[in-house]
PDB file of C-alpha atoms and ligand atoms in Angstrom:
ATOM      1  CA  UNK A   1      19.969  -2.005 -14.407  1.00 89.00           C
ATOM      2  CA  UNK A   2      18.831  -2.345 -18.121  1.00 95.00           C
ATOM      3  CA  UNK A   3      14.619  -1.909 -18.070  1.00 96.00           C
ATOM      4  CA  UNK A   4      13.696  -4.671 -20.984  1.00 98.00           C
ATOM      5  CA  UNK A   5      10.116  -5.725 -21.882  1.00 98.00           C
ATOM      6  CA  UNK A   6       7.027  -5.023 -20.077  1.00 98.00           C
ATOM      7  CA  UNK A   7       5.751  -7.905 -17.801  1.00 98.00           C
ATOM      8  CA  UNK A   8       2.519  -6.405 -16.930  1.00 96.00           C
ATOM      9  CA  UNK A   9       0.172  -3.630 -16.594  1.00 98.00           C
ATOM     10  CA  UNK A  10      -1.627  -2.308 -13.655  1.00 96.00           C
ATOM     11  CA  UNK A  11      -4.253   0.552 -12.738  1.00 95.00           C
ATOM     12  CA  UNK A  12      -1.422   2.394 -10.864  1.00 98.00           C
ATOM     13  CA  UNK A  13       2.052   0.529 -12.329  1.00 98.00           C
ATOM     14  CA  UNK A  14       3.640  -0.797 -14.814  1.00 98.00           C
ATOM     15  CA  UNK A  15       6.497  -3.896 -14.840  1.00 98.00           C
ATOM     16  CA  UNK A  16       9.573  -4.729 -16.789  1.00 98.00           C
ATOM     17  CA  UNK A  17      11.786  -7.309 -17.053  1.00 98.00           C
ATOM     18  CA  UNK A  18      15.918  -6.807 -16.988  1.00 98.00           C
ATOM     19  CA  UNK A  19      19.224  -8.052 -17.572  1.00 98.00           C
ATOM     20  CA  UNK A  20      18.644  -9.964 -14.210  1.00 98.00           C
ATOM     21  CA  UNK A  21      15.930 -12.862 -13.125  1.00 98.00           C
ATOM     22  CA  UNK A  22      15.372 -11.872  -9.964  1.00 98.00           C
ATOM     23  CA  UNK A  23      14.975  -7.945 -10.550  1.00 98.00           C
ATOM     24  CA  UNK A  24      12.032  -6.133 -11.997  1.00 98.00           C
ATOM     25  CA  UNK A  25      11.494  -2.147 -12.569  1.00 98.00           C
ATOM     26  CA  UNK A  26       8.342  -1.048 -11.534  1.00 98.00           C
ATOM     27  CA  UNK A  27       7.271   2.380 -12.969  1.00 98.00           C
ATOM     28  CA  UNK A  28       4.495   4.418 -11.237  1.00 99.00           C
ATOM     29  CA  UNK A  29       1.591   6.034 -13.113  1.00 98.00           C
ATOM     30  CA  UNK A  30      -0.361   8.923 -12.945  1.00 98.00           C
ATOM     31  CA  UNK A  31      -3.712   6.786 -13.451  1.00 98.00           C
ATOM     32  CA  UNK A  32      -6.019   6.592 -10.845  1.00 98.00           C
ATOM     33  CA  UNK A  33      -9.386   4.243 -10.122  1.00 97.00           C
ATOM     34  CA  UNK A  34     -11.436   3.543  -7.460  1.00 97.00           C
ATOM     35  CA  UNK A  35     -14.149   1.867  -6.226  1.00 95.00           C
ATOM     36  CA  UNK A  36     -12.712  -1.269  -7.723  1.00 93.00           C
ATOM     37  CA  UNK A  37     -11.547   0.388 -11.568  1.00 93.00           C
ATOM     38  CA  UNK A  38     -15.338   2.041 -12.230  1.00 96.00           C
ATOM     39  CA  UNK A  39     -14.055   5.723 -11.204  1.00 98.00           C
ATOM     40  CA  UNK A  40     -10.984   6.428 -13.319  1.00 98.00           C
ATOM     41  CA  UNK A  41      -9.227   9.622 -13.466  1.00 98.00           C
ATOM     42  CA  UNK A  42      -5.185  10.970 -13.580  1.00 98.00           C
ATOM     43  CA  UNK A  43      -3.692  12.341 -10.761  1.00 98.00           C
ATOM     44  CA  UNK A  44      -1.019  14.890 -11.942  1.00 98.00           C
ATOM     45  CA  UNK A  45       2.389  13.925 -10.395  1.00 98.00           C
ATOM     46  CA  UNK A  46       0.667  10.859  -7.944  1.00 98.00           C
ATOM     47  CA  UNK A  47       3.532   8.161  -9.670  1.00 98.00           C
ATOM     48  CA  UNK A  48       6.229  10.387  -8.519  1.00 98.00           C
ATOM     49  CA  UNK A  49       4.767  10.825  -5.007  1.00 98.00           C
ATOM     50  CA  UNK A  50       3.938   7.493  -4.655  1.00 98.00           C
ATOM     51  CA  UNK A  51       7.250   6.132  -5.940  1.00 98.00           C
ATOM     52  CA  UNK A  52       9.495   7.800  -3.941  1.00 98.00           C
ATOM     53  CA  UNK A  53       7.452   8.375  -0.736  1.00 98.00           C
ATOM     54  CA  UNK A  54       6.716   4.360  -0.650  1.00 98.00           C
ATOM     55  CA  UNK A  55      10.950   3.719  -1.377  1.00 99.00           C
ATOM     56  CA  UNK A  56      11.613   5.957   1.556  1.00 98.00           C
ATOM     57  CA  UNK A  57       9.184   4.155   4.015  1.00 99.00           C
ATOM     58  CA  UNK A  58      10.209   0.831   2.633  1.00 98.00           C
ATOM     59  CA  UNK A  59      13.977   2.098   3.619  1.00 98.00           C
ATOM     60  CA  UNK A  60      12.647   3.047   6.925  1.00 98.00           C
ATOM     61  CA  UNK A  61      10.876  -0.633   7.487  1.00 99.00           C
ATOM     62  CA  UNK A  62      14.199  -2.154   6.617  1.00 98.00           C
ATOM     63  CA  UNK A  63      16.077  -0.102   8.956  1.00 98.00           C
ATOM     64  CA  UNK A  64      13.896  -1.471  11.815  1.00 98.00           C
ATOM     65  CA  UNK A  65      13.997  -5.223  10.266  1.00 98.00           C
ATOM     66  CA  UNK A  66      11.029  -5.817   7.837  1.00 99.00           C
ATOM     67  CA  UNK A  67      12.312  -7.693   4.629  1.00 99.00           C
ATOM     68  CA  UNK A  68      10.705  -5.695   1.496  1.00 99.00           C
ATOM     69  CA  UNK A  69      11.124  -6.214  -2.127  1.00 98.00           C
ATOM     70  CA  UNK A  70      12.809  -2.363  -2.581  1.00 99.00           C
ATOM     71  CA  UNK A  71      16.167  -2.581  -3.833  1.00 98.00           C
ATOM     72  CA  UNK A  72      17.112   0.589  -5.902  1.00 98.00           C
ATOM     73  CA  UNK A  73      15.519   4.205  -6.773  1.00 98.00           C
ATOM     74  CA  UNK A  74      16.288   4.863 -10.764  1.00 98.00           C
ATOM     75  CA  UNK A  75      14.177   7.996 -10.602  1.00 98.00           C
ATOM     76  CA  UNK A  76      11.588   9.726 -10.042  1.00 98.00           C
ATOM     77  CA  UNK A  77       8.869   7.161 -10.998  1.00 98.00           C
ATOM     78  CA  UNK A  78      10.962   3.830 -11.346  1.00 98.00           C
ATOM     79  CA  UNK A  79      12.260   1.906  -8.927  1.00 98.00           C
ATOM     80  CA  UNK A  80      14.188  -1.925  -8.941  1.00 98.00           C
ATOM     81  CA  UNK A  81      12.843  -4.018  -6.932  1.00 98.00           C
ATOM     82  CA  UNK A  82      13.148  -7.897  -5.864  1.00 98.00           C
ATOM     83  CA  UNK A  83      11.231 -10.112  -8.691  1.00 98.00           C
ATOM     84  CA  UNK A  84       8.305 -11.457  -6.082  1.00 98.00           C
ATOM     85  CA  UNK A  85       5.549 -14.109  -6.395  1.00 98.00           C
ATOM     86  CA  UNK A  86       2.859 -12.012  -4.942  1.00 98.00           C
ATOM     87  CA  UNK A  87       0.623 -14.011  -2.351  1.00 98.00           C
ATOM     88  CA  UNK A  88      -2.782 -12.975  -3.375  1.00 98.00           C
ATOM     89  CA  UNK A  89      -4.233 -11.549  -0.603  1.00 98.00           C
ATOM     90  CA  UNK A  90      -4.955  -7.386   0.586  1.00 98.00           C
ATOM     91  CA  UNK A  91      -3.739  -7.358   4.521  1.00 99.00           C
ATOM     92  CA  UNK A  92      -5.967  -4.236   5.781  1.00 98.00           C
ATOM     93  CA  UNK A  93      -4.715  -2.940   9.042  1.00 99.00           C
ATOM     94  CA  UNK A  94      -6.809  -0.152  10.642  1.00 99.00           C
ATOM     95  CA  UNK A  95      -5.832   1.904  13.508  1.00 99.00           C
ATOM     96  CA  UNK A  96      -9.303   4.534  13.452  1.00 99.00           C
ATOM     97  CA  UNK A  97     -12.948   3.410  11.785  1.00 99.00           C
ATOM     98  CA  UNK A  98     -13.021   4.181   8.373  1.00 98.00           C
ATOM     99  CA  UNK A  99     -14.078   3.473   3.813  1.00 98.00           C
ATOM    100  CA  UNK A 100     -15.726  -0.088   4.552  1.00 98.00           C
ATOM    101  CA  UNK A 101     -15.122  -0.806   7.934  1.00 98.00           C
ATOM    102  CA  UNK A 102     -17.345   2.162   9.241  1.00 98.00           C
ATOM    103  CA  UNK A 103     -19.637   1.347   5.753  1.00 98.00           C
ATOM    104  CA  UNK A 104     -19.817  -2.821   6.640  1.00 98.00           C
ATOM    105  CA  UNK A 105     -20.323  -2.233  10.536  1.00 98.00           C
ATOM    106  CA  UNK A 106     -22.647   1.026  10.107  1.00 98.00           C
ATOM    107  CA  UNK A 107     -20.417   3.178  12.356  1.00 98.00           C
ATOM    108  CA  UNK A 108     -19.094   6.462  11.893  1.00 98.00           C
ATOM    109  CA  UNK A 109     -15.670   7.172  11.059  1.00 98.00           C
ATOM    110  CA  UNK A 110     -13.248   8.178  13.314  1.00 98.00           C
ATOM    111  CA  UNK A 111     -13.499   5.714  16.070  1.00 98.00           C
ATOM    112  CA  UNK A 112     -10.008   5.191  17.513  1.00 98.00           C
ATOM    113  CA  UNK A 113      -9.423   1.454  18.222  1.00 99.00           C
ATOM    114  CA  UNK A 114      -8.201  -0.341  21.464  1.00 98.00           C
ATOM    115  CA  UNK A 115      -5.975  -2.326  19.138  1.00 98.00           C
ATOM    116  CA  UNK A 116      -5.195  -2.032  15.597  1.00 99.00           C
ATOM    117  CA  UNK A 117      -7.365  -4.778  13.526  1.00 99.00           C
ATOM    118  CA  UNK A 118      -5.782  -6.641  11.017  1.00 98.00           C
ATOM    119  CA  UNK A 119      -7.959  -8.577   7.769  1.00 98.00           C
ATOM    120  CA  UNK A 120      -7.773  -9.815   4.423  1.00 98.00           C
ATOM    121  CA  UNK A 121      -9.262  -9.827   0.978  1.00 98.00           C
ATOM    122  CA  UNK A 122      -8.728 -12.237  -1.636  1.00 98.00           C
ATOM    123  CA  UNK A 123      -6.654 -10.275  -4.480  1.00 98.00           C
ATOM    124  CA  UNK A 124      -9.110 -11.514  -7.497  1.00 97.00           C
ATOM    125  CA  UNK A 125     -10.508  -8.495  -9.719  1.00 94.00           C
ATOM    126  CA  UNK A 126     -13.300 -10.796 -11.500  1.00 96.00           C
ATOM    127  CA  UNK A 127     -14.556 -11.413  -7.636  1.00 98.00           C
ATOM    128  CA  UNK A 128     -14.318  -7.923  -6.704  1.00 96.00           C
ATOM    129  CA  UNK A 129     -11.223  -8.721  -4.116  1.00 97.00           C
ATOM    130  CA  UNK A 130     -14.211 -10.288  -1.283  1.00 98.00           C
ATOM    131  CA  UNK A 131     -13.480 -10.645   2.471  1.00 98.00           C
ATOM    132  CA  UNK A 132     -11.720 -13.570   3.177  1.00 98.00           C
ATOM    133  CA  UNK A 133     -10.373 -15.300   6.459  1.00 98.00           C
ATOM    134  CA  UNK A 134      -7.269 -17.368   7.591  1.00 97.00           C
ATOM    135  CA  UNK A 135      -9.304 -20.502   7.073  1.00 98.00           C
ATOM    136  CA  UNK A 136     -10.656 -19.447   3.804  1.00 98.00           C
ATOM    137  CA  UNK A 137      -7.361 -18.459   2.803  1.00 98.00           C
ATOM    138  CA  UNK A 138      -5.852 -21.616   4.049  1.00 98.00           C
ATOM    139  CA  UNK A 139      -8.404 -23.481   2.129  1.00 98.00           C
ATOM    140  CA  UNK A 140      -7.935 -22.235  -1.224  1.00 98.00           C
ATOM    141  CA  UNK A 141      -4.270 -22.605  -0.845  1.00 98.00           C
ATOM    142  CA  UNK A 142      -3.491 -18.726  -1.109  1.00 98.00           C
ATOM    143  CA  UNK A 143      -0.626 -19.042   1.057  1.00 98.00           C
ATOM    144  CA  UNK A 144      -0.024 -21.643   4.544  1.00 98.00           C
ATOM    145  CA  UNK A 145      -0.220 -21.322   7.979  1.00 98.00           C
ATOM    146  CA  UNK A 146       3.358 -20.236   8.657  1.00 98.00           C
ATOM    147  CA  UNK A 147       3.174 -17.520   6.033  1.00 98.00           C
ATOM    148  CA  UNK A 148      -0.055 -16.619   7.138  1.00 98.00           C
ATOM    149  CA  UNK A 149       1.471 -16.080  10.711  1.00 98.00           C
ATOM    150  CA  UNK A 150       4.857 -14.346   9.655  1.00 98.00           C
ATOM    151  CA  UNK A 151       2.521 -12.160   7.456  1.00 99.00           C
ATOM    152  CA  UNK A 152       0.306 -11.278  10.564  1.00 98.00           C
ATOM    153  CA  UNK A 153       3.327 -10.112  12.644  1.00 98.00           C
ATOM    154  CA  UNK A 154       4.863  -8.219   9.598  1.00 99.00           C
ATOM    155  CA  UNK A 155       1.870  -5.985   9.452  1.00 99.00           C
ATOM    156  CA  UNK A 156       1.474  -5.376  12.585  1.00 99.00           C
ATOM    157  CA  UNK A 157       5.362  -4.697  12.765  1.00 99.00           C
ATOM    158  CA  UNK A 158       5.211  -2.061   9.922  1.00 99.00           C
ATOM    159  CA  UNK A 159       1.770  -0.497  11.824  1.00 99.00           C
ATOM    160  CA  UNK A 160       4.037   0.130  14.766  1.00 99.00           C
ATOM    161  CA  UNK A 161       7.038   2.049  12.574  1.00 99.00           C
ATOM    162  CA  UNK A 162       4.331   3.553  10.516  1.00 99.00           C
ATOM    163  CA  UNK A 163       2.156   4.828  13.174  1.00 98.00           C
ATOM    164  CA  UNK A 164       5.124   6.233  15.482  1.00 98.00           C
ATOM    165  CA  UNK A 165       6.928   7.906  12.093  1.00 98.00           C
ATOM    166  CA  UNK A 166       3.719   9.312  10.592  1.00 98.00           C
ATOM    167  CA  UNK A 167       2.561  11.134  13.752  1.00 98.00           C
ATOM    168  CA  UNK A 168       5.703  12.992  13.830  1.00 98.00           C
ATOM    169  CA  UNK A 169       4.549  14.352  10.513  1.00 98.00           C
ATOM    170  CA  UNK A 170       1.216  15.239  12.590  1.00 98.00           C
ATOM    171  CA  UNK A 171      -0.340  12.763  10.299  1.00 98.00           C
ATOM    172  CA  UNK A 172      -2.570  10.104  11.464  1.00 99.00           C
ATOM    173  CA  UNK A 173      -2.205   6.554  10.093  1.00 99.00           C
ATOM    174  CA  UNK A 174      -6.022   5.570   9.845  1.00 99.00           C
ATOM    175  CA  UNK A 175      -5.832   2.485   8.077  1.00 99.00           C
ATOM    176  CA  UNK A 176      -3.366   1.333   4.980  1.00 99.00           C
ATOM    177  CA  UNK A 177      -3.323  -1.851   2.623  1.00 98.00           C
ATOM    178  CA  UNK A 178      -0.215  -4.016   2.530  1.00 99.00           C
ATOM    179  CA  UNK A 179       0.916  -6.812  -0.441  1.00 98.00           C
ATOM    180  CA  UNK A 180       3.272  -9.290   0.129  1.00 99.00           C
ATOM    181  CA  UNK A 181       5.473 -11.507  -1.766  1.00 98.00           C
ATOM    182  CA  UNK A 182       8.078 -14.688  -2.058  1.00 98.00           C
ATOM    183  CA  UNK A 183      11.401 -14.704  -3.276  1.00 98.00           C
ATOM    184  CA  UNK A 184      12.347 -17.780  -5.548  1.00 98.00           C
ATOM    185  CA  UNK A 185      13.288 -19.381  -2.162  1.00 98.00           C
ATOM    186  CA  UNK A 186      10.004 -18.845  -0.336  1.00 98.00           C
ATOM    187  CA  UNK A 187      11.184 -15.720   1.884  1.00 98.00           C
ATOM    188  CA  UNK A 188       8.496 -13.355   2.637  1.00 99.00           C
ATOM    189  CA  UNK A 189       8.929 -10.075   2.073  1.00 99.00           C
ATOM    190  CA  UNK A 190       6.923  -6.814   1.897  1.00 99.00           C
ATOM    191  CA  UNK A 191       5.735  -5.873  -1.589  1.00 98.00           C
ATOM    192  CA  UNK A 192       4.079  -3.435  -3.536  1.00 98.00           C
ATOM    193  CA  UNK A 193       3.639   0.351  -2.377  1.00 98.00           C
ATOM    194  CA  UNK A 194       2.763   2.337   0.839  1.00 99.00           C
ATOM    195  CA  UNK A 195       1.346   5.595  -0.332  1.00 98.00           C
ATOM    196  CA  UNK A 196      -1.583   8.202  -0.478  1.00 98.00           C
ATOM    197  CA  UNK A 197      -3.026   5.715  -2.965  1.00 98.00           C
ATOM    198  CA  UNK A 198      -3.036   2.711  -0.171  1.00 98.00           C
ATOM    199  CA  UNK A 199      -2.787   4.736   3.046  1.00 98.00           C
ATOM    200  CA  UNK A 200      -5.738   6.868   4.873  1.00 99.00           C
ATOM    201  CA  UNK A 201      -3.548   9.702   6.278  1.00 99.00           C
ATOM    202  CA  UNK A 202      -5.420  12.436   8.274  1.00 99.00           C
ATOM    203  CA  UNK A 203      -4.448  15.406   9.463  1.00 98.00           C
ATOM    204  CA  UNK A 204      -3.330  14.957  13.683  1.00 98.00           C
ATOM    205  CA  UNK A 205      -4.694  18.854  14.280  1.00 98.00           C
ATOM    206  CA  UNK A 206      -7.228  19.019  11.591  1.00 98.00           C
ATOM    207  CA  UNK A 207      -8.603  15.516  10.482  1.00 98.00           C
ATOM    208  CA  UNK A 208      -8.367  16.758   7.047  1.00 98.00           C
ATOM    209  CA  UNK A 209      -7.862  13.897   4.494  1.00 98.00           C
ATOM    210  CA  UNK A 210      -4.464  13.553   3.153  1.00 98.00           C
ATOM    211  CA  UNK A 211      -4.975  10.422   0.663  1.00 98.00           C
ATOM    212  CA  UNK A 212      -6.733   9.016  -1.938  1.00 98.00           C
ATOM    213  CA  UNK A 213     -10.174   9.626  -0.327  1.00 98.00           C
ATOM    214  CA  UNK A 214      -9.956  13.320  -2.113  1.00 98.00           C
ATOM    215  CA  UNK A 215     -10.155  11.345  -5.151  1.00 98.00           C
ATOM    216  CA  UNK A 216     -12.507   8.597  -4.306  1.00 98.00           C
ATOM    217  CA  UNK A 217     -14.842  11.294  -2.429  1.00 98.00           C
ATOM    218  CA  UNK A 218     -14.671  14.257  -5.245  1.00 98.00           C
ATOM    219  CA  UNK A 219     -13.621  16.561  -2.649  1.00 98.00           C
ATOM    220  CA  UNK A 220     -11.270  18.855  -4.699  1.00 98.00           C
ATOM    221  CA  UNK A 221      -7.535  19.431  -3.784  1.00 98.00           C
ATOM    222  CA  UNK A 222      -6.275  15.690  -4.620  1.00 98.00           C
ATOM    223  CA  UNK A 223      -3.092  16.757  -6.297  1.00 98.00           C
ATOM    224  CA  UNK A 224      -2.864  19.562  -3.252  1.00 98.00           C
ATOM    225  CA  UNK A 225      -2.751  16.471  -0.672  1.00 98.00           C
ATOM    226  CA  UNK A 226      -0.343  14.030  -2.412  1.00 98.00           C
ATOM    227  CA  UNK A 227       2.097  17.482  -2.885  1.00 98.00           C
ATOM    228  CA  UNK A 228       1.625  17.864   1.528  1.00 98.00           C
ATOM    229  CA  UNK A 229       2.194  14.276   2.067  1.00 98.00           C
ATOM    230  CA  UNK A 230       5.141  14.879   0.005  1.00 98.00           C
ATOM    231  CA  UNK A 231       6.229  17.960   1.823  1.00 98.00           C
ATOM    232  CA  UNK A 232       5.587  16.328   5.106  1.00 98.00           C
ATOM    233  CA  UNK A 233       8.119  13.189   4.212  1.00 98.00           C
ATOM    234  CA  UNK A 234      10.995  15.306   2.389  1.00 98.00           C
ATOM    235  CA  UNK A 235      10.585  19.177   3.712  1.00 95.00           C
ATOM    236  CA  UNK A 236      10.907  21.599   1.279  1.00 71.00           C
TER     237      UNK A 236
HETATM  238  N1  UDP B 301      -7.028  -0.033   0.031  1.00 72.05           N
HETATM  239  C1  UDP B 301      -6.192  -0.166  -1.072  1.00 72.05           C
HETATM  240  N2  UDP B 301      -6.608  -0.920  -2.135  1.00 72.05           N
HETATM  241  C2  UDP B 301      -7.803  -1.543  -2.176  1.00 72.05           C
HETATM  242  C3  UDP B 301      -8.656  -1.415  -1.050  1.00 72.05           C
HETATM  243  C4  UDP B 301      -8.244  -0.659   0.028  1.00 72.05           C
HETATM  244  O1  UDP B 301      -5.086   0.360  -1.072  1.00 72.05           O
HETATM  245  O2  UDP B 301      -8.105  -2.209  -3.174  1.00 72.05           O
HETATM  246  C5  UDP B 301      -6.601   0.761   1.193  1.00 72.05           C
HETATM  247  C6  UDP B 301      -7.375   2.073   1.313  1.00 72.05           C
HETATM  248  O3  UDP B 301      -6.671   3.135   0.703  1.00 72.05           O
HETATM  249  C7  UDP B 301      -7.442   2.270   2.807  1.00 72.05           C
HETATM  250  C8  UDP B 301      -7.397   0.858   3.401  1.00 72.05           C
HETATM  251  O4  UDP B 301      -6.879   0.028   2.361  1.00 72.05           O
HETATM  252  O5  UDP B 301      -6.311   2.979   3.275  1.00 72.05           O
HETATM  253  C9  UDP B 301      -8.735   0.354   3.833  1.00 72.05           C
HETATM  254  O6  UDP B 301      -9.651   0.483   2.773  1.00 72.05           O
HETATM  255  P1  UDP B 301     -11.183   0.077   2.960  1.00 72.05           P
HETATM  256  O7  UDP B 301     -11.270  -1.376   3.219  1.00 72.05           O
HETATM  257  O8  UDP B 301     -11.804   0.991   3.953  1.00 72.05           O
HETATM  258  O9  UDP B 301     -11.809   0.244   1.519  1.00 72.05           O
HETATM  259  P2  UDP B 301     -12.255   1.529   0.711  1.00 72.05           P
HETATM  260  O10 UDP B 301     -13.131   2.322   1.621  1.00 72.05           O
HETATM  261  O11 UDP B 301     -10.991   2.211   0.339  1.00 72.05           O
HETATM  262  O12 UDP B 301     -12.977   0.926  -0.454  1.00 72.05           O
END
């Protein structure tokens, strides 16, 4: 696959166009932000970890039937993938309390759930990505019922493989971000990535923090985490 212009720029990814209209190359950075783009910093070697740990798990999903836009590895930071439309919403599924849930609710973190909770912001950077609900969503036409629905049991779906897979890494799956697309012929699929940059992962003896928090939280050893998440996925 030929990589031709770039389509677009993100904090974490660039883009391209190729030879083909329904194929794109995404190419993973080392650039990091938080706290919606006013903490900015690089993360030595995060685009490789996050490229090729989200292709594997996206291999994994579609091994156990969850469509996803992956479609080829080119190498260590670039992967083709399926040209999406991506619905504009951030599907937050959390398994333990933690970032804004324990913030919003004022409880500490940690708190393992009865049942994994599932909700969604609106994907708009000049609104600072707010809270938003199914009816909300519905409202402002971000995506319908149905695809609401098959997007619902999707997340859960990957939560299950996730969940199960991580913690025989001894890595808990605390909460994790999904994005989700449609091919040309309305298809949903899973989108995106599924990384330390999206994921909470903690530590199943420890609790220590695995993820993007390091970075978010100044608390030292970020590179040090993404290179164990690493470890933990391919050995060696
Ligand atoms: N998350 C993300 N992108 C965002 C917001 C959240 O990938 O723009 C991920 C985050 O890494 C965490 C989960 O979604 O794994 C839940 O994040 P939370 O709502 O607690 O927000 P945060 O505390 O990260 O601001």
């Amino acid at each position: 696959m030929e990589k031709r212009e770039q389509l677009y720029e993100g904090k974490a990814k660039k883009v391209f166009a190729t030879e083909q209209a329904d194929r794109v190359i995404v190419s993973y950075k080392d650039d990091a932000t938080a706290f919606d783009g006013t903490k900015k910093g690089t993360i030595v070697g995060k685009g490789v970890v996050n490229n090729r740990m989200s292709n594997y798990l996206m291999r994994l999903l579609e091994k156990q039937g969850v469509p996803t836009h992956y479609v080829e590895e080119l190498n260590e930071r670039e992967t083709v993938v399926k040209k999406v439309s991506i619905v504009p919403l951030e599907v937050i599924i959390r398994n333990i309390s933690a970032g804004s849930f324990a913030k919003r609710y004022g409880v500490e973190e940690g708190i393992v759930f009865d049942a994994p909770t599932i909700e969604f912001s609106y994907k708009n950077d000049d609104l600072h990505d707010p809270l938003i609900n199914d009816y909300h969503a519905l409202a402002l036409h971000l995506a319908t019922a149905k695809e609401i629905e098959t997007i619902k049991t999707m997340a859960f779906k990957v939560n299950e493989v996730l969940k199960d897979y991580f913690l025989s890494l001894n890595v808990k799956l605390v909460d994790f971000k999904l994005e989700f697309g449609r091919l040309a012929d309305g298809t949903i699929v899973l989108a995106d990535e599924i990384s330390p940059d999206t994921c909470r992962f903690w530590d199943a003896t420890t609790n220590e923090k695995l993820d993007k928090d390091r970075f978010r939280r100044d608390l030292g050893g970020v590179e040090d985490a993404y290179k164990e998440m690493m470890h933990r996925v391919f050995g060696a």
